């Protein structure tokens, strides 16, 4: 049930959005002034002030990005994004989560990542999800309960992975309608996107897609199968025509880093209609992991610089799950900002950390957040004072080994039951090599900040 502040805020913003539609570009400053009245967190106020400065400079790439949102995205999609992502999930949800975190002495996530199904219509090279039982899935009632319990904790952002989540697209649309106050995002290979589904996305408005693509045609088809790239391009075309919010999700590894970090690639993604880009680095999970795909330290450093350049120059919001640790003070998993629930219901601290003490079918969401492995995450974060080494697996493998063993968490991979010792042994050398690069970058960052203060 919404609080009085939420109800007042919803009414104010809905009226503001109606007014905005008359002349979006001209009336954006007035919408920002309305938003100013709802803010309670100081960091949100600082963010809003930054938006105001951006809007006053038409040559700024973020100004151009905002213009894209108001000219390329369907009004219903755009309005739901503003209401659910910025207001419900951030302005209203975060203060409640902060309060409950203190009350229960456990992490409360901003977002919940969950797998509706382990089934997938592709078999990508090196994919850890391929290890799961393809018959595993969470039924509609369970997914609905997780979201309902999450909202009671202040969580309004829900992300789907898999498997291929769009195998369950009818249920996912139904959930988006039922929980109209939440924002949903699915990581998808996009091969199941068609015009009928795009129309449904337009109608619900609160459901976006992150489309997996490994670069251009050769790199994508190498990992995902011949013909996949062309299907992805077709899906992007359909989504853009219907004004659906979508972006790209790209895994960078030893074979494709230079391509996916290039100016040509990011410009192409903008041209295709992507509003955001989410970069991940290859993780060596499971018995089929291809260690030769692990990015070299110099490639990760290349991406560190390139993503920051993109954010300064391109009208698209890009993120790097690892290299952006400096902005969120380390690892965001373990419920600190998000958690993962696999298709069997195992509650894991991260999509890349397959160890758990509890199953969501047996406990409440709050009880899961109080489980031993989540308590260990809370006590240990950040896992390194150098936030360019945020990950307990890829960057601090001994920390992960200690947490799993101390918590008694069990492997959730149903086929190979990879022990934490086997997993972390794969990352010892790569973590040591990256530590040298990260130390130099961290010192350079500190010097830059020092000069800015002078």
Short mmCIF file of C-alpha atoms in Angstrom, two decimals:
data_model
loop_
_atom_site.label_atom_id
_atom_site.label_comp_id
_atom_site.label_asym_id
_atom_site.label_seq_id
_atom_site.Cartn_x
_atom_site.Cartn_y
_atom_site.Cartn_z
CA UNK A 1 0.00 0.00 0.00
CA UNK A 2 1.35 3.43 -0.95
CA UNK A 3 2.16 5.99 1.73
CA UNK A 4 0.54 9.44 1.73
CA UNK A 5 3.78 10.89 0.32
CA UNK A 6 3.79 8.33 -2.48
CA UNK A 7 0.17 9.07 -3.37
CA UNK A 8 0.73 12.83 -3.40
CA UNK A 9 3.95 12.38 -5.38
CA UNK A 10 2.24 10.11 -7.91
CA UNK A 11 -0.59 12.58 -8.50
CA UNK A 12 1.83 15.51 -8.87
CA UNK A 13 4.08 13.69 -11.29
CA UNK A 14 1.23 12.29 -13.40
CA UNK A 15 -0.14 15.79 -13.80
CA UNK A 16 3.34 17.02 -14.64
CA UNK A 17 3.79 14.33 -17.28
CA UNK A 18 0.47 15.23 -18.89
CA UNK A 19 1.61 18.82 -19.07
CA UNK A 20 5.00 17.73 -20.40
CA UNK A 21 3.43 15.95 -23.38
CA UNK A 22 2.17 19.26 -24.78
CA UNK A 23 5.74 20.30 -25.57
CA UNK A 24 8.28 17.85 -24.04
CA UNK A 25 11.51 19.69 -24.80
CA UNK A 26 10.20 23.08 -23.68
CA UNK A 27 8.58 21.81 -20.47
CA UNK A 28 11.34 19.56 -19.12
CA UNK A 29 12.63 22.26 -16.70
CA UNK A 30 9.17 22.54 -15.16
CA UNK A 31 9.05 18.77 -14.61
CA UNK A 32 12.40 19.00 -12.83
CA UNK A 33 10.98 21.68 -10.54
CA UNK A 34 8.06 19.39 -9.67
CA UNK A 35 10.45 16.53 -8.95
CA UNK A 36 12.37 18.83 -6.61
CA UNK A 37 9.37 18.87 -4.25
CA UNK A 38 9.42 15.06 -3.80
CA UNK A 39 13.10 14.63 -2.93
CA UNK A 40 14.16 13.65 0.60
CA UNK A 41 17.69 12.29 0.04
CA UNK A 42 20.50 14.81 -0.38
CA UNK A 43 22.27 12.76 -3.07
CA UNK A 44 19.03 12.79 -5.11
CA UNK A 45 18.94 16.57 -4.85
CA UNK A 46 22.52 16.76 -6.10
CA UNK A 47 21.60 14.51 -9.03
CA UNK A 48 18.64 16.71 -9.92
CA UNK A 49 20.82 19.82 -9.83
CA UNK A 50 23.22 18.10 -12.22
CA UNK A 51 20.30 17.40 -14.59
CA UNK A 52 19.36 21.07 -14.51
CA UNK A 53 22.92 22.09 -15.44
CA UNK A 54 22.95 19.54 -18.27
CA UNK A 55 19.69 20.84 -19.67
CA UNK A 56 21.07 24.36 -19.78
CA UNK A 57 23.79 23.21 -22.21
CA UNK A 58 22.33 21.98 -25.56
CA UNK A 59 25.79 20.84 -26.76
CA UNK A 60 26.24 18.47 -23.82
CA UNK A 61 25.97 14.79 -24.78
CA UNK A 62 23.64 14.17 -21.81
CA UNK A 63 21.36 16.94 -23.05
CA UNK A 64 21.24 15.11 -26.37
CA UNK A 65 20.55 11.83 -24.55
CA UNK A 66 17.56 13.36 -22.74
CA UNK A 67 16.28 14.67 -26.06
CA UNK A 68 16.51 11.13 -27.43
CA UNK A 69 14.38 9.87 -24.52
CA UNK A 70 11.70 12.43 -25.34
CA UNK A 71 11.71 11.98 -29.10
CA UNK A 72 12.47 8.27 -29.69
CA UNK A 73 10.58 6.62 -26.82
CA UNK A 74 6.80 6.13 -26.84
CA UNK A 75 5.06 8.46 -24.32
CA UNK A 76 3.60 5.58 -22.27
CA UNK A 77 7.01 3.90 -22.01
CA UNK A 78 8.75 7.14 -21.14
CA UNK A 79 6.22 8.16 -18.51
CA UNK A 80 6.29 4.78 -16.80
CA UNK A 81 10.09 4.91 -16.75
CA UNK A 82 10.11 8.34 -15.11
CA UNK A 83 7.44 7.36 -12.58
CA UNK A 84 8.68 3.88 -11.67
CA UNK A 85 12.46 4.15 -12.08
CA UNK A 86 13.12 7.65 -10.81
CA UNK A 87 10.26 8.19 -8.38
CA UNK A 88 9.08 4.83 -6.99
CA UNK A 89 12.38 2.94 -7.21
CA UNK A 90 14.78 5.73 -6.29
CA UNK A 91 13.18 8.77 -4.66
CA UNK A 92 10.56 6.85 -2.64
CA UNK A 93 11.94 3.31 -2.44
CA UNK A 94 15.50 3.99 -1.30
CA UNK A 95 14.62 5.86 1.94
CA UNK A 96 12.35 2.96 2.99
CA UNK A 97 15.06 0.40 2.17
CA UNK A 98 17.58 2.45 4.16
CA UNK A 99 15.28 2.50 7.18
CA UNK A 100 14.60 -1.26 7.02
CA UNK A 101 18.29 -2.05 6.53
CA UNK A 102 19.01 -0.42 9.86
CA UNK A 103 16.02 -2.05 11.57
CA UNK A 104 16.80 -5.60 10.42
CA UNK A 105 20.63 -5.28 10.28
CA UNK A 106 20.78 -6.74 6.79
CA UNK A 107 21.22 -5.49 3.25
CA UNK A 108 18.06 -4.43 1.39
CA UNK A 109 18.46 -4.46 -2.41
CA UNK A 110 17.56 -1.68 -4.83
CA UNK A 111 17.00 -4.35 -7.50
CA UNK A 112 16.22 -8.06 -7.60
CA UNK A 113 17.54 -10.18 -10.46
CA UNK A 114 15.66 -13.44 -10.96
CA UNK A 115 15.41 -16.23 -13.50
CA UNK A 116 11.82 -17.11 -14.48
CA UNK A 117 13.19 -20.15 -16.31
CA UNK A 118 16.44 -21.96 -17.01
CA UNK A 119 15.22 -22.91 -20.49
CA UNK A 120 16.89 -21.22 -23.45
CA UNK A 121 16.55 -21.46 -27.22
CA UNK A 122 20.31 -20.91 -27.73
CA UNK A 123 23.45 -22.66 -26.52
CA UNK A 124 26.18 -20.04 -26.25
CA UNK A 125 29.84 -20.94 -25.81
CA UNK A 126 31.07 -20.53 -22.25
CA UNK A 127 27.60 -19.75 -20.84
CA UNK A 128 27.28 -20.75 -17.18
CA UNK A 129 23.47 -20.82 -17.48
CA UNK A 130 23.85 -23.83 -19.78
CA UNK A 131 24.74 -25.83 -16.66
CA UNK A 132 21.28 -25.45 -15.14
CA UNK A 133 18.47 -27.97 -15.47
CA UNK A 134 16.41 -26.73 -18.41
CA UNK A 135 13.18 -27.78 -16.72
CA UNK A 136 13.74 -25.49 -13.73
CA UNK A 137 11.41 -22.52 -13.45
CA UNK A 138 9.60 -20.37 -10.90
CA UNK A 139 5.83 -20.34 -11.35
CA UNK A 140 3.84 -17.14 -11.71
CA UNK A 141 2.64 -17.17 -8.10
CA UNK A 142 6.20 -17.36 -6.77
CA UNK A 143 7.44 -14.54 -9.00
CA UNK A 144 4.45 -12.46 -7.92
CA UNK A 145 5.19 -13.14 -4.22
CA UNK A 146 8.83 -12.12 -4.58
CA UNK A 147 7.82 -8.81 -6.16
CA UNK A 148 5.12 -8.19 -3.55
CA UNK A 149 7.54 -8.85 -0.68
CA UNK A 150 10.19 -6.75 -2.41
CA UNK A 151 7.93 -3.72 -2.61
CA UNK A 152 7.29 -3.99 1.13
CA UNK A 153 11.06 -3.53 1.55
CA UNK A 154 11.25 -0.57 -0.86
CA UNK A 155 12.39 -2.53 -3.93
CA UNK A 156 10.67 -1.47 -7.17
CA UNK A 157 13.27 -2.61 -9.74
CA UNK A 158 13.06 -6.19 -11.08
CA UNK A 159 15.42 -7.71 -13.60
CA UNK A 160 15.04 -11.02 -15.40
CA UNK A 161 17.79 -13.30 -16.68
CA UNK A 162 17.94 -17.01 -17.35
CA UNK A 163 17.99 -19.11 -19.42
CA UNK A 164 16.09 -16.95 -21.85
CA UNK A 165 13.43 -15.04 -19.87
CA UNK A 166 11.27 -14.33 -22.93
CA UNK A 167 10.41 -18.02 -23.05
CA UNK A 168 8.00 -16.85 -20.31
CA UNK A 169 7.07 -13.54 -21.96
CA UNK A 170 3.31 -13.92 -21.42
CA UNK A 171 3.81 -14.29 -17.67
CA UNK A 172 6.29 -11.42 -17.62
CA UNK A 173 3.82 -9.09 -19.34
CA UNK A 174 1.16 -10.17 -16.85
CA UNK A 175 3.50 -9.36 -13.94
CA UNK A 176 4.29 -5.94 -15.41
CA UNK A 177 0.56 -5.19 -15.56
CA UNK A 178 -0.07 -6.48 -12.04
CA UNK A 179 2.81 -4.47 -10.59
CA UNK A 180 2.28 -1.28 -12.52
CA UNK A 181 4.31 0.70 -9.96
CA UNK A 182 7.52 -1.28 -10.65
CA UNK A 183 10.15 -1.12 -13.40
CA UNK A 184 11.12 -4.35 -15.16
CA UNK A 185 14.11 -5.21 -17.35
CA UNK A 186 14.94 -8.49 -19.08
CA UNK A 187 18.38 -9.59 -20.27
CA UNK A 188 17.47 -11.34 -23.50
CA UNK A 189 19.00 -12.78 -26.66
CA UNK A 190 16.07 -11.01 -28.45
CA UNK A 191 15.44 -13.85 -30.89
CA UNK A 192 11.87 -14.18 -29.54
CA UNK A 193 11.00 -10.50 -30.03
CA UNK A 194 8.27 -9.88 -32.60
CA UNK A 195 5.75 -7.11 -33.34
CA UNK A 196 3.06 -8.62 -31.11
CA UNK A 197 5.42 -8.61 -28.13
CA UNK A 198 6.63 -5.08 -28.92
CA UNK A 199 3.03 -3.86 -28.92
CA UNK A 200 2.47 -5.46 -25.50
CA UNK A 201 5.64 -3.78 -24.19
CA UNK A 202 4.31 -0.46 -25.44
CA UNK A 203 0.97 -1.05 -23.73
CA UNK A 204 2.42 -1.91 -20.29
CA UNK A 205 5.18 0.71 -20.57
CA UNK A 206 7.20 -0.47 -17.56
CA UNK A 207 9.18 -3.28 -19.18
CA UNK A 208 12.52 -2.67 -20.96
CA UNK A 209 15.01 -5.02 -22.63
CA UNK A 210 18.79 -5.42 -22.44
CA UNK A 211 19.76 -7.26 -25.60
CA UNK A 212 22.76 -9.57 -25.50
CA UNK A 213 25.17 -8.95 -28.36
CA UNK A 214 28.88 -9.77 -28.50
CA UNK A 215 29.90 -7.06 -30.96
CA UNK A 216 29.43 -7.26 -34.70
CA UNK A 217 28.22 -10.29 -36.66
CA UNK A 218 31.33 -12.46 -36.51
CA UNK A 219 31.83 -12.13 -32.73
CA UNK A 220 28.14 -12.51 -31.91
CA UNK A 221 27.59 -15.59 -34.06
CA UNK A 222 30.86 -17.11 -32.80
CA UNK A 223 29.42 -17.35 -29.27
CA UNK A 224 25.67 -17.43 -29.90
CA UNK A 225 25.28 -19.37 -33.13
CA UNK A 226 25.07 -18.54 -36.83
CA UNK A 227 22.26 -16.17 -37.74
CA UNK A 228 21.77 -14.82 -34.20
CA UNK A 229 23.22 -11.40 -35.03
CA UNK A 230 20.73 -10.79 -37.84
CA UNK A 231 17.84 -11.76 -35.55
CA UNK A 232 19.13 -9.27 -32.98
CA UNK A 233 19.23 -6.51 -35.57
CA UNK A 234 15.66 -7.34 -36.62
CA UNK A 235 14.52 -7.17 -32.98
CA UNK A 236 16.17 -3.78 -32.45
CA UNK A 237 14.40 -2.45 -35.54
CA UNK A 238 11.00 -3.60 -34.27
CA UNK A 239 11.58 -2.22 -30.77
CA UNK A 240 12.66 1.15 -32.12
CA UNK A 241 9.59 1.38 -34.34
CA UNK A 242 7.35 0.81 -31.31
CA UNK A 243 9.28 3.26 -29.13
CA UNK A 244 10.38 0.64 -26.59
CA UNK A 245 13.23 1.39 -24.21
CA UNK A 246 16.09 -1.01 -24.85
CA UNK A 247 19.84 -1.21 -24.71
CA UNK A 248 22.68 -3.62 -25.37
CA UNK A 249 24.34 -6.05 -22.98
CA UNK A 250 27.82 -7.00 -24.11
CA UNK A 251 30.28 -9.44 -22.56
CA UNK A 252 33.84 -8.41 -23.32
CA UNK A 253 36.53 -11.07 -23.47
CA UNK A 254 39.91 -11.72 -25.01
CA UNK A 255 38.51 -12.09 -28.54
CA UNK A 256 36.21 -9.05 -28.84
CA UNK A 257 37.29 -6.28 -26.42
CA UNK A 258 38.81 -3.96 -29.00
CA UNK A 259 35.73 -4.23 -31.23
CA UNK A 260 33.06 -3.64 -28.58
CA UNK A 261 35.02 -0.77 -27.06
CA UNK A 262 35.45 0.98 -30.41
CA UNK A 263 33.85 4.22 -31.51
CA UNK A 264 32.32 2.37 -34.45
CA UNK A 265 30.51 -0.07 -32.15
CA UNK A 266 29.04 2.46 -29.73
CA UNK A 267 27.93 4.73 -32.60
CA UNK A 268 26.28 1.74 -34.25
CA UNK A 269 24.40 0.85 -31.06
CA UNK A 270 23.12 4.45 -30.77
CA UNK A 271 22.08 4.37 -34.43
CA UNK A 272 20.12 1.16 -33.80
CA UNK A 273 18.19 2.85 -30.98
CA UNK A 274 19.96 1.66 -27.83
CA UNK A 275 19.40 3.99 -24.87
CA UNK A 276 21.90 2.24 -22.61
CA UNK A 277 24.74 -0.22 -22.76
CA UNK A 278 25.75 -2.68 -20.07
CA UNK A 279 29.26 -4.11 -20.26
CA UNK A 280 30.25 -7.30 -18.43
CA UNK A 281 33.53 -9.14 -18.51
CA UNK A 282 33.71 -12.87 -19.08
CA UNK A 283 33.53 -14.97 -15.89
CA UNK A 284 34.92 -18.55 -15.76
CA UNK A 285 31.92 -20.28 -14.17
CA UNK A 286 31.13 -23.97 -14.48
CA UNK A 287 32.76 -26.99 -16.05
CA UNK A 288 32.41 -25.59 -19.58
CA UNK A 289 34.19 -22.31 -18.77
CA UNK A 290 36.68 -21.29 -21.43
CA UNK A 291 39.61 -19.79 -19.52
CA UNK A 292 41.17 -18.54 -22.74
CA UNK A 293 38.28 -16.04 -23.03
CA UNK A 294 39.23 -14.19 -19.83
CA UNK A 295 40.07 -10.57 -20.68
CA UNK A 296 43.70 -9.59 -20.26
CA UNK A 297 44.52 -6.84 -17.72
CA UNK A 298 45.34 -4.37 -20.49
CA UNK A 299 41.95 -5.10 -22.10
CA UNK A 300 40.12 -4.39 -18.85
CA UNK A 301 42.11 -1.17 -18.52
CA UNK A 302 41.17 -0.29 -22.10
CA UNK A 303 37.50 -0.69 -21.19
CA UNK A 304 37.98 1.39 -18.04
CA UNK A 305 39.07 4.35 -20.15
CA UNK A 306 36.71 3.75 -23.07
CA UNK A 307 33.51 3.60 -20.98
CA UNK A 308 34.39 6.90 -19.32
CA UNK A 309 35.07 8.47 -22.71
CA UNK A 310 31.72 7.19 -24.00
CA UNK A 311 29.91 8.81 -21.08
CA UNK A 312 31.56 12.13 -21.90
CA UNK A 313 30.94 12.00 -25.64
CA UNK A 314 27.98 9.79 -26.64
CA UNK A 315 24.19 10.26 -26.15
CA UNK A 316 23.79 6.87 -24.46
CA UNK A 317 24.19 5.72 -20.86
CA UNK A 318 26.87 3.02 -20.58
CA UNK A 319 27.93 1.04 -17.52
CA UNK A 320 30.73 -1.41 -16.74
CA UNK A 321 29.69 -3.89 -14.04
CA UNK A 322 33.26 -4.22 -12.70
CA UNK A 323 35.14 -1.07 -13.71
CA UNK A 324 32.46 1.22 -12.29
CA UNK A 325 33.10 -0.04 -8.78
CA UNK A 326 34.60 3.34 -7.88
CA UNK A 327 31.19 5.01 -8.24
CA UNK A 328 29.33 2.56 -5.98
CA UNK A 329 32.14 1.92 -3.49
CA UNK A 330 32.88 -1.65 -4.50
CA UNK A 331 30.71 -4.73 -4.94
CA UNK A 332 26.95 -4.16 -5.19
CA UNK A 333 25.91 -7.80 -4.70
CA UNK A 334 24.77 -9.70 -1.61
CA UNK A 335 21.69 -7.50 -1.39
CA UNK A 336 23.71 -4.31 -0.98
CA UNK A 337 22.20 -3.11 -4.25
CA UNK A 338 20.98 -6.35 -5.78
CA UNK A 339 20.73 -10.13 -5.39
CA UNK A 340 19.99 -13.09 -7.64
CA UNK A 341 17.36 -15.83 -7.45
CA UNK A 342 17.91 -18.67 -9.90
CA UNK A 343 15.19 -20.67 -11.64
CA UNK A 344 15.27 -23.32 -8.92
CA UNK A 345 14.59 -20.64 -6.31
CA UNK A 346 18.07 -20.60 -4.75
CA UNK A 347 18.80 -17.11 -3.37
CA UNK A 348 22.35 -16.20 -4.38
CA UNK A 349 24.36 -13.05 -3.59
CA UNK A 350 25.16 -12.47 -7.28
CA UNK A 351 24.38 -13.83 -10.73
CA UNK A 352 28.04 -14.88 -10.89
CA UNK A 353 28.28 -16.40 -7.40
CA UNK A 354 26.42 -19.71 -7.32
CA UNK A 355 26.35 -20.47 -3.61
CA UNK A 356 23.38 -20.25 -1.28
CA UNK A 357 21.98 -21.20 2.13
CA UNK A 358 18.27 -20.84 1.36
CA UNK A 359 15.58 -21.30 -1.27
CA UNK A 360 12.90 -18.67 -1.79
CA UNK A 361 10.26 -21.40 -1.90
CA UNK A 362 10.97 -22.09 1.78
CA UNK A 363 11.63 -18.61 3.20
CA UNK A 364 10.53 -15.01 2.82
CA UNK A 365 12.66 -12.51 0.94
CA UNK A 366 13.60 -10.83 4.21
CA UNK A 367 14.65 -14.15 5.73
CA UNK A 368 16.81 -14.84 2.68
CA UNK A 369 18.56 -11.48 3.15
CA UNK A 370 19.41 -12.57 6.70
CA UNK A 371 20.90 -15.90 5.59
CA UNK A 372 24.59 -16.63 6.43
CA UNK A 373 26.12 -15.92 3.00
CA UNK A 374 24.31 -12.56 2.81
CA UNK A 375 25.48 -11.70 6.34
CA UNK A 376 29.06 -12.47 5.30
CA UNK A 377 28.70 -10.20 2.26
CA UNK A 378 27.41 -7.35 4.43
CA UNK A 379 30.29 -7.72 6.89
CA UNK A 380 32.90 -7.96 4.14
CA UNK A 381 31.87 -5.13 1.80
CA UNK A 382 33.81 -3.46 0.32
CA UNK A 383 36.10 -6.38 -0.38
CA UNK A 384 39.00 -4.11 -1.29
CA UNK A 385 39.92 -0.51 -0.44
CA UNK A 386 40.69 -0.12 -4.15
CA UNK A 387 37.18 -0.01 -5.63
CA UNK A 388 38.58 -0.86 -9.05
CA UNK A 389 38.98 -4.33 -7.53
CA UNK A 390 35.39 -4.76 -6.31
CA UNK A 391 34.57 -8.38 -7.10
CA UNK A 392 35.06 -11.10 -4.46
CA UNK A 393 35.64 -13.66 -7.23
CA UNK A 394 37.46 -12.01 -10.09
CA UNK A 395 39.47 -9.54 -7.97
CA UNK A 396 39.58 -10.99 -4.44
CA UNK A 397 39.09 -14.77 -4.79
CA UNK A 398 40.35 -15.59 -1.30
CA UNK A 399 37.64 -13.36 0.17
CA UNK A 400 34.94 -15.32 -1.62
CA UNK A 401 36.44 -18.64 -0.54
CA UNK A 402 36.42 -17.50 3.08
CA UNK A 403 32.81 -16.24 2.95
CA UNK A 404 31.41 -19.39 1.34
CA UNK A 405 33.20 -21.71 3.73
CA UNK A 406 32.33 -19.67 6.83
CA UNK A 407 28.65 -19.40 5.87
CA UNK A 408 28.31 -23.05 4.91
CA UNK A 409 26.70 -22.04 1.61
CA UNK A 410 26.31 -24.86 -0.91
CA UNK A 411 26.89 -24.86 -4.66
CA UNK A 412 23.70 -24.17 -6.61
CA UNK A 413 25.01 -25.50 -9.92
CA UNK A 414 23.01 -28.72 -10.39
CA UNK A 415 25.39 -30.47 -12.80
CA UNK A 416 28.96 -30.03 -11.65
CA UNK A 417 28.52 -28.63 -8.09
CA UNK A 418 31.70 -26.60 -8.54
CA UNK A 419 33.41 -26.11 -5.17
CA UNK A 420 34.47 -22.62 -4.19
CA UNK A 421 38.08 -23.82 -4.19
CA UNK A 422 37.80 -24.99 -7.80
CA UNK A 423 36.14 -21.75 -8.85
CA UNK A 424 38.49 -19.34 -7.09
CA UNK A 425 41.59 -21.22 -8.27
CA UNK A 426 40.67 -20.15 -11.82
CA UNK A 427 40.82 -16.49 -10.81
CA UNK A 428 44.00 -16.33 -8.73
CA UNK A 429 46.33 -15.35 -11.55
CA UNK A 430 43.95 -12.97 -13.31
CA UNK A 431 43.26 -11.18 -9.99
CA UNK A 432 46.97 -10.72 -9.29
CA UNK A 433 47.63 -9.39 -12.78
CA UNK A 434 44.71 -6.95 -12.64
CA UNK A 435 45.78 -5.75 -9.16
CA UNK A 436 48.92 -4.18 -10.66
CA UNK A 437 46.94 -2.22 -13.26
CA UNK A 438 44.21 -1.29 -10.78
CA UNK A 439 46.73 0.12 -8.30
CA UNK A 440 48.13 2.50 -10.90
CA UNK A 441 44.65 3.61 -12.00
CA UNK A 442 43.53 4.11 -8.38
CA UNK A 443 46.53 6.32 -7.62
CA UNK A 444 45.94 8.34 -10.79
CA UNK A 445 42.31 8.78 -9.75
CA UNK A 446 43.35 9.97 -6.28
CA UNK A 447 45.79 12.50 -7.78
CA UNK A 448 43.13 13.81 -10.14
CA UNK A 449 40.65 14.29 -7.30
CA UNK A 450 43.33 16.03 -5.23
CA UNK A 451 44.05 18.52 -8.02
CA UNK A 452 40.34 19.21 -8.46
CA UNK A 453 40.10 20.19 -4.78
CA UNK A 454 42.97 22.66 -5.03
#
